[in-house]
Amino acid sequence: MSQMRHDAVFAGSLTKTWRSWWRKTEALRELTLRIPVGSAFGLLGPNGAGKTTFVKILIGAVRATAGTATVFGHEAGSLAARAMVGYVPESSLAPLHLTGTQLIDFQSSLYGMGRGERRRRTAALLEQVGMRQWADVPMRQYSRGMRQRVCIAAALAHEPRMLILDEPTDGLDPASRREILELLRRLNRQQGVTLLVNSHLLHEVEELCSEVAMLRQGRLVRTGSLAQLRTQAGYTVVLRSERADLEALFAERGIAALREAAGTLRLHVVTREELDWTLDLARAAAAQVEALSRSTHSLETIYLTETRPEEEARR
Amino acid sequence: MMLQLAAIVGDTLREAWDKKVLLGIVLSGTLAAALLQWYAETVTQRGPHTALAALAQSDPRYLDTAFVVRDVLAALAAFGMWIQIAAAVSLLMGLLASLLSAERNALLAAAPVARPVLLVGRYAGLLLVSLAGIAVMYGELWVAAGWRFGVWHWPFLAGIGLTLLAVSGTMALLLLLQSVVDSGAVAIVLTTAVCLLGVGAQQPDRVRDVTGSAWLGDAAAVLGKVLPQFSEIGKWMGAYIKAGVLLDATPLWMTGAGILVSLGLSGVVFARKEF
């Protein structure tokens, strides 16, 4: 329990099974995870990995089938837990009929703030996200980046201790993306707001987060600080071959391969044994070894290795 | 909690305004008022074989303008109630489905708002939207009758409250079915079916005559007590507007109880829902 007090989020053996008349789907399987207070935490995984289900359990939209989840020591989904969290959905879900002022005012009302406080807070938040001059314009006239900034401001209305963000920069142009990431970094570093970023955009997580967790088919497959993950040993092999099916050949054996340019393939393997049979396979396929080095992992290679489908990983 | 409730009602009204549903409801109220006036005038006043001429032959009170206006207004009020029920279901269903969509609810579920408050807020907002159409229709009919015949018959305005009661019953049923089946189309069909069944069940003797089955007649009698009693509300309203007579208020109380039960069940279903 005392440990849970130091966690923004604690999930213990969290399981969620979706049941319909004819099908049972396990969205989360015994997920155990800690998110420290004040961290910027990235939740990674391919579609269907269980990221959204996990987030929805935290905000109280979905109930866990088994296990526990707490938010700052309060049961996830309870009124006390929800009062400490601000949720920023994808920008496409923003209520476009409202103006920026109306959205923040509405959100503040849901947290029980009085009129005077709402007015003061709305002005301050719009200023903070650089949207003051657009305050009374309907959100349907905003760009996606502007909508996202206003949604973040609305989620901050009640001064939450944690922000949960769903794909915060998905679909944004580079300038808007930079602004949003900068805003989130400021919130995390200057105001101590814990961030939980649910994303499949690796560069976004890499730029913003200090810790990550990777989910695959509802299970936690890797968690830790980015620095830790990157320094874990591995090997990078660069092959040159004109064979178009080479990538699939390695994928069949569970080796993550990235096509970099025509004829060049970058592979990442973790163990010495994997390296040996990767090289054997390359020779058998008449591919040339362009480079071989011990590597620190990029998040991308870790992601590709850890989130490959189970049946591939078993091969 | 009241602040949260007010915020959700306000959000519902704002969306109804933005999606032009409010405008649609007000226009439908105006259109209904115009149609009812045209109907009343055609049926009661034009030509030697009108209903009014026929009635005046057997009942001299039909020569008195004030009596005729009260009689016509009573008929229009009951007819108007059904128009408003149909308008509320058809015009508000899309809005209700949008307001209760999973994405929308997931966003609101993140705030510390009790789910029943969310549901009641949406319901109250939709009723206010309906009220706009109802008030416009009854108001226009009342003004038209007063302007034209100099008969400012105040009891007619009670139709606003009674029609709102009937619409509230329909919307509560719609809300319950929408919460259970998660489909606007299915919810509309089922609501319509229940309302029609309710009308049929109010006449168990006719059911017995038509089907020749005593058992079905008895079943209709039982169902008639629990299903929406809108036709009875119509009769109640007609008697009050026409003659100031207060009939047995059981249909009104039963409708109120039905609304509470439907809302309670919706609240239970909604509280257990996952978005």
mmCIF file with all atom_site columns, N, CA and C in Angstrom, chain A residues 8-37:
data_model
loop_
_atom_site.group_PDB
_atom_site.id
_atom_site.type_symbol
_atom_site.label_atom_id
_atom_site.label_alt_id
_atom_site.label_comp_id
_atom_site.label_asym_id
_atom_site.label_entity_id
_atom_site.label_seq_id
_atom_site.pdbx_PDB_ins_code
_atom_site.Cartn_x
_atom_site.Cartn_y
_atom_site.Cartn_z
_atom_site.occupancy
_atom_site.B_iso_or_equiv
_atom_site.pdbx_formal_charge
_atom_site.auth_seq_id
_atom_site.auth_comp_id
_atom_site.auth_asym_id
_atom_site.auth_atom_id
_atom_site.pdbx_PDB_model_num
ATOM 1  N N  . ALA A 1 8  ? 1.709   7.076   -9.464  1.00 0.00 ? 8  ALA A N  1
ATOM 2  C CA . ALA A 1 8  ? 0.551   7.765   -10.019 1.00 0.00 ? 8  ALA A CA 1
ATOM 3  C C  . ALA A 1 8  ? -0.475  6.705   -10.404 1.00 0.00 ? 8  ALA A C  1
ATOM 4  N N  . VAL A 1 9  ? 0.030   5.635   -11.014 1.00 0.00 ? 9  VAL A N  1
ATOM 5  C CA . VAL A 1 9  ? -0.856  4.526   -11.399 1.00 0.00 ? 9  VAL A CA 1
ATOM 6  C C  . VAL A 1 9  ? -0.224  3.221   -10.944 1.00 0.00 ? 9  VAL A C  1
ATOM 7  N N  . PHE A 1 10 ? -1.041  2.362   -10.382 1.00 0.00 ? 10 PHE A N  1
ATOM 8  C CA . PHE A 1 10 ? -0.581  1.012   -10.087 1.00 0.00 ? 10 PHE A CA 1
ATOM 9  C C  . PHE A 1 10 ? -1.625  0.040   -10.632 1.00 0.00 ? 10 PHE A C  1
ATOM 10 N N  . ALA A 1 11 ? -1.153  -0.898  -11.418 1.00 0.00 ? 11 ALA A N  1
ATOM 11 C CA . ALA A 1 11 ? -2.055  -1.949  -11.912 1.00 0.00 ? 11 ALA A CA 1
ATOM 12 C C  . ALA A 1 11 ? -1.487  -3.287  -11.457 1.00 0.00 ? 11 ALA A C  1
ATOM 13 N N  . GLY A 1 12 ? -2.306  -4.083  -10.802 1.00 0.00 ? 12 GLY A N  1
ATOM 14 C CA . GLY A 1 12 ? -1.857  -5.389  -10.326 1.00 0.00 ? 12 GLY A CA 1
ATOM 15 C C  . GLY A 1 12 ? -2.699  -6.495  -10.922 1.00 0.00 ? 12 GLY A C  1
ATOM 16 N N  . SER A 1 13 ? -2.059  -7.337  -11.716 1.00 0.00 ? 13 SER A N  1
ATOM 17 C CA . SER A 1 13 ? -2.735  -8.488  -12.373 1.00 0.00 ? 13 SER A CA 1
ATOM 18 C C  . SER A 1 13 ? -4.052  -8.065  -13.023 1.00 0.00 ? 13 SER A C  1
ATOM 19 N N  . LEU A 1 14 ? -4.008  -6.940  -13.690 1.00 0.00 ? 14 LEU A N  1
ATOM 20 C CA . LEU A 1 14 ? -5.233  -6.368  -14.272 1.00 0.00 ? 14 LEU A CA 1
ATOM 21 C C  . LEU A 1 14 ? -5.658  -7.175  -15.504 1.00 0.00 ? 14 LEU A C  1
ATOM 22 N N  . THR A 1 15 ? -6.878  -7.612  -15.470 1.00 0.00 ? 15 THR A N  1
ATOM 23 C CA . THR A 1 15 ? -7.383  -8.445  -16.571 1.00 0.00 ? 15 THR A CA 1
ATOM 24 C C  . THR A 1 15 ? -8.709  -7.877  -17.045 1.00 0.00 ? 15 THR A C  1
ATOM 25 N N  . LYS A 1 16 ? -8.866  -7.832  -18.349 1.00 0.00 ? 16 LYS A N  1
ATOM 26 C CA . LYS A 1 16 ? -10.156 -7.415  -18.899 1.00 0.00 ? 16 LYS A CA 1
ATOM 27 C C  . LYS A 1 16 ? -10.545 -8.362  -20.030 1.00 0.00 ? 16 LYS A C  1
ATOM 28 N N  . THR A 1 17 ? -11.687 -8.949  -19.867 1.00 0.00 ? 17 THR A N  1
ATOM 29 C CA . THR A 1 17 ? -12.192 -9.848  -20.911 1.00 0.00 ? 17 THR A CA 1
ATOM 30 C C  . THR A 1 17 ? -13.500 -9.282  -21.445 1.00 0.00 ? 17 THR A C  1
ATOM 31 N N  . TRP A 1 18 ? -13.533 -9.090  -22.758 1.00 0.00 ? 18 TRP A N  1
ATOM 32 C CA . TRP A 1 18 ? -14.783 -8.627  -23.391 1.00 0.00 ? 18 TRP A CA 1
ATOM 33 C C  . TRP A 1 18 ? -15.564 -9.867  -23.788 1.00 0.00 ? 18 TRP A C  1
ATOM 34 N N  . ARG A 1 19 ? -16.813 -9.906  -23.388 1.00 0.00 ? 19 ARG A N  1
ATOM 35 C CA . ARG A 1 19 ? -17.638 -11.070 -23.727 1.00 0.00 ? 19 ARG A CA 1
ATOM 36 C C  . ARG A 1 19 ? -18.832 -10.628 -24.547 1.00 0.00 ? 19 ARG A C  1
ATOM 37 N N  . SER A 1 20 ? -19.068 -11.346 -25.633 1.00 0.00 ? 20 SER A N  1
ATOM 38 C CA . SER A 1 20 ? -20.334 -11.151 -26.348 1.00 0.00 ? 20 SER A CA 1
ATOM 39 C C  . SER A 1 20 ? -20.993 -12.520 -26.384 1.00 0.00 ? 20 SER A C  1
ATOM 40 N N  . TRP A 1 21 ? -22.104 -12.627 -27.074 1.00 0.00 ? 21 TRP A N  1
ATOM 41 C CA . TRP A 1 21 ? -22.838 -13.902 -27.087 1.00 0.00 ? 21 TRP A CA 1
ATOM 42 C C  . TRP A 1 21 ? -21.972 -15.040 -27.613 1.00 0.00 ? 21 TRP A C  1
ATOM 43 N N  . TRP A 1 22 ? -21.180 -14.683 -28.630 1.00 0.00 ? 22 TRP A N  1
ATOM 44 C CA . TRP A 1 22 ? -20.484 -15.774 -29.321 1.00 0.00 ? 22 TRP A CA 1
ATOM 45 C C  . TRP A 1 22 ? -18.962 -15.698 -29.199 1.00 0.00 ? 22 TRP A C  1
ATOM 46 N N  . ARG A 1 23 ? -18.456 -14.657 -28.538 1.00 0.00 ? 23 ARG A N  1
ATOM 47 C CA . ARG A 1 23 ? -17.001 -14.511 -28.541 1.00 0.00 ? 23 ARG A CA 1
ATOM 48 C C  . ARG A 1 23 ? -16.485 -13.980 -27.217 1.00 0.00 ? 23 ARG A C  1
ATOM 49 N N  . LYS A 1 24 ? -15.273 -14.379 -26.888 1.00 0.00 ? 24 LYS A N  1
ATOM 50 C CA . LYS A 1 24 ? -14.619 -13.895 -25.675 1.00 0.00 ? 24 LYS A CA 1
ATOM 51 C C  . LYS A 1 24 ? -13.259 -13.352 -26.101 1.00 0.00 ? 24 LYS A C  1
ATOM 52 N N  . THR A 1 25 ? -12.994 -12.096 -25.788 1.00 0.00 ? 25 THR A N  1
ATOM 53 C CA . THR A 1 25 ? -11.710 -11.513 -26.178 1.00 0.00 ? 25 THR A CA 1
ATOM 54 C C  . THR A 1 25 ? -10.989 -11.017 -24.929 1.00 0.00 ? 25 THR A C  1
ATOM 55 N N  . GLU A 1 26 ? -9.757  -11.451 -24.783 1.00 0.00 ? 26 GLU A N  1
ATOM 56 C CA . GLU A 1 26 ? -8.986  -10.982 -23.630 1.00 0.00 ? 26 GLU A CA 1
ATOM 57 C C  . GLU A 1 26 ? -8.207  -9.746  -24.033 1.00 0.00 ? 26 GLU A C  1
ATOM 58 N N  . ALA A 1 27 ? -8.666  -8.605  -23.573 1.00 0.00 ? 27 ALA A N  1
ATOM 59 C CA . ALA A 1 27 ? -8.015  -7.341  -23.947 1.00 0.00 ? 27 ALA A CA 1
ATOM 60 C C  . ALA A 1 27 ? -6.791  -7.081  -23.069 1.00 0.00 ? 27 ALA A C  1
ATOM 61 N N  . LEU A 1 28 ? -6.864  -7.442  -21.799 1.00 0.00 ? 28 LEU A N  1
ATOM 62 C CA . LEU A 1 28 ? -5.710  -7.304  -20.892 1.00 0.00 ? 28 LEU A CA 1
ATOM 63 C C  . LEU A 1 28 ? -5.546  -8.615  -20.140 1.00 0.00 ? 28 LEU A C  1
ATOM 64 N N  . ARG A 1 29 ? -4.306  -9.060  -20.041 1.00 0.00 ? 29 ARG A N  1
ATOM 65 C CA . ARG A 1 29 ? -4.062  -10.336 -19.347 1.00 0.00 ? 29 ARG A CA 1
ATOM 66 C C  . ARG A 1 29 ? -3.051  -10.121 -18.221 1.00 0.00 ? 29 ARG A C  1
ATOM 67 N N  . GLU A 1 30 ? -3.554  -10.108 -17.014 1.00 0.00 ? 30 GLU A N  1
ATOM 68 C CA . GLU A 1 30 ? -2.702  -10.013 -15.818 1.00 0.00 ? 30 GLU A CA 1
ATOM 69 C C  . GLU A 1 30 ? -1.643  -8.928  -15.943 1.00 0.00 ? 30 GLU A C  1
ATOM 70 N N  . LEU A 1 31 ? -2.054  -7.759  -16.304 1.00 0.00 ? 31 LEU A N  1
ATOM 71 C CA . LEU A 1 31 ? -1.113  -6.652  -16.492 1.00 0.00 ? 31 LEU A CA 1
ATOM 72 C C  . LEU A 1 31 ? -0.705  -6.069  -15.137 1.00 0.00 ? 31 LEU A C  1
ATOM 73 N N  . THR A 1 32 ? 0.585   -6.049  -14.879 1.00 0.00 ? 32 THR A N  1
ATOM 74 C CA . THR A 1 32 ? 1.082   -5.424  -13.654 1.00 0.00 ? 32 THR A CA 1
ATOM 75 C C  . THR A 1 32 ? 2.043   -4.314  -14.062 1.00 0.00 ? 32 THR A C  1
ATOM 76 N N  . LEU A 1 33 ? 1.764   -3.121  -13.586 1.00 0.00 ? 33 LEU A N  1
ATOM 77 C CA . LEU A 1 33 ? 2.495   -1.950  -14.084 1.00 0.00 ? 33 LEU A CA 1
ATOM 78 C C  . LEU A 1 33 ? 2.466   -0.837  -13.045 1.00 0.00 ? 33 LEU A C  1
ATOM 79 N N  . ARG A 1 34 ? 3.589   -0.113  -12.954 1.00 0.00 ? 34 ARG A N  1
ATOM 80 C CA . ARG A 1 34 ? 3.617   1.059   -12.073 1.00 0.00 ? 34 ARG A CA 1
ATOM 81 C C  . ARG A 1 34 ? 4.000   2.282   -12.908 1.00 0.00 ? 34 ARG A C  1
ATOM 82 N N  . ILE A 1 35 ? 3.336   3.373   -12.662 1.00 0.00 ? 35 ILE A N  1
ATOM 83 C CA . ILE A 1 35 ? 3.719   4.636   -13.311 1.00 0.00 ? 35 ILE A CA 1
ATOM 84 C C  . ILE A 1 35 ? 4.073   5.604   -12.189 1.00 0.00 ? 35 ILE A C  1
ATOM 85 N N  . PRO A 1 36 ? 5.344   5.978   -12.073 1.00 0.00 ? 36 PRO A N  1
ATOM 86 C CA . PRO A 1 36 ? 5.739   6.838   -10.953 1.00 0.00 ? 36 PRO A CA 1
ATOM 87 C C  . PRO A 1 36 ? 5.138   8.241   -11.049 1.00 0.00 ? 36 PRO A C  1
ATOM 88 N N  . VAL A 1 37 ? 4.934   8.833   -9.900  1.00 0.00 ? 37 VAL A N  1
ATOM 89 C CA . VAL A 1 37 ? 4.430   10.216  -9.849  1.00 0.00 ? 37 VAL A CA 1
ATOM 90 C C  . VAL A 1 37 ? 5.450   11.138  -10.523 1.00 0.00 ? 37 VAL A C  1
#
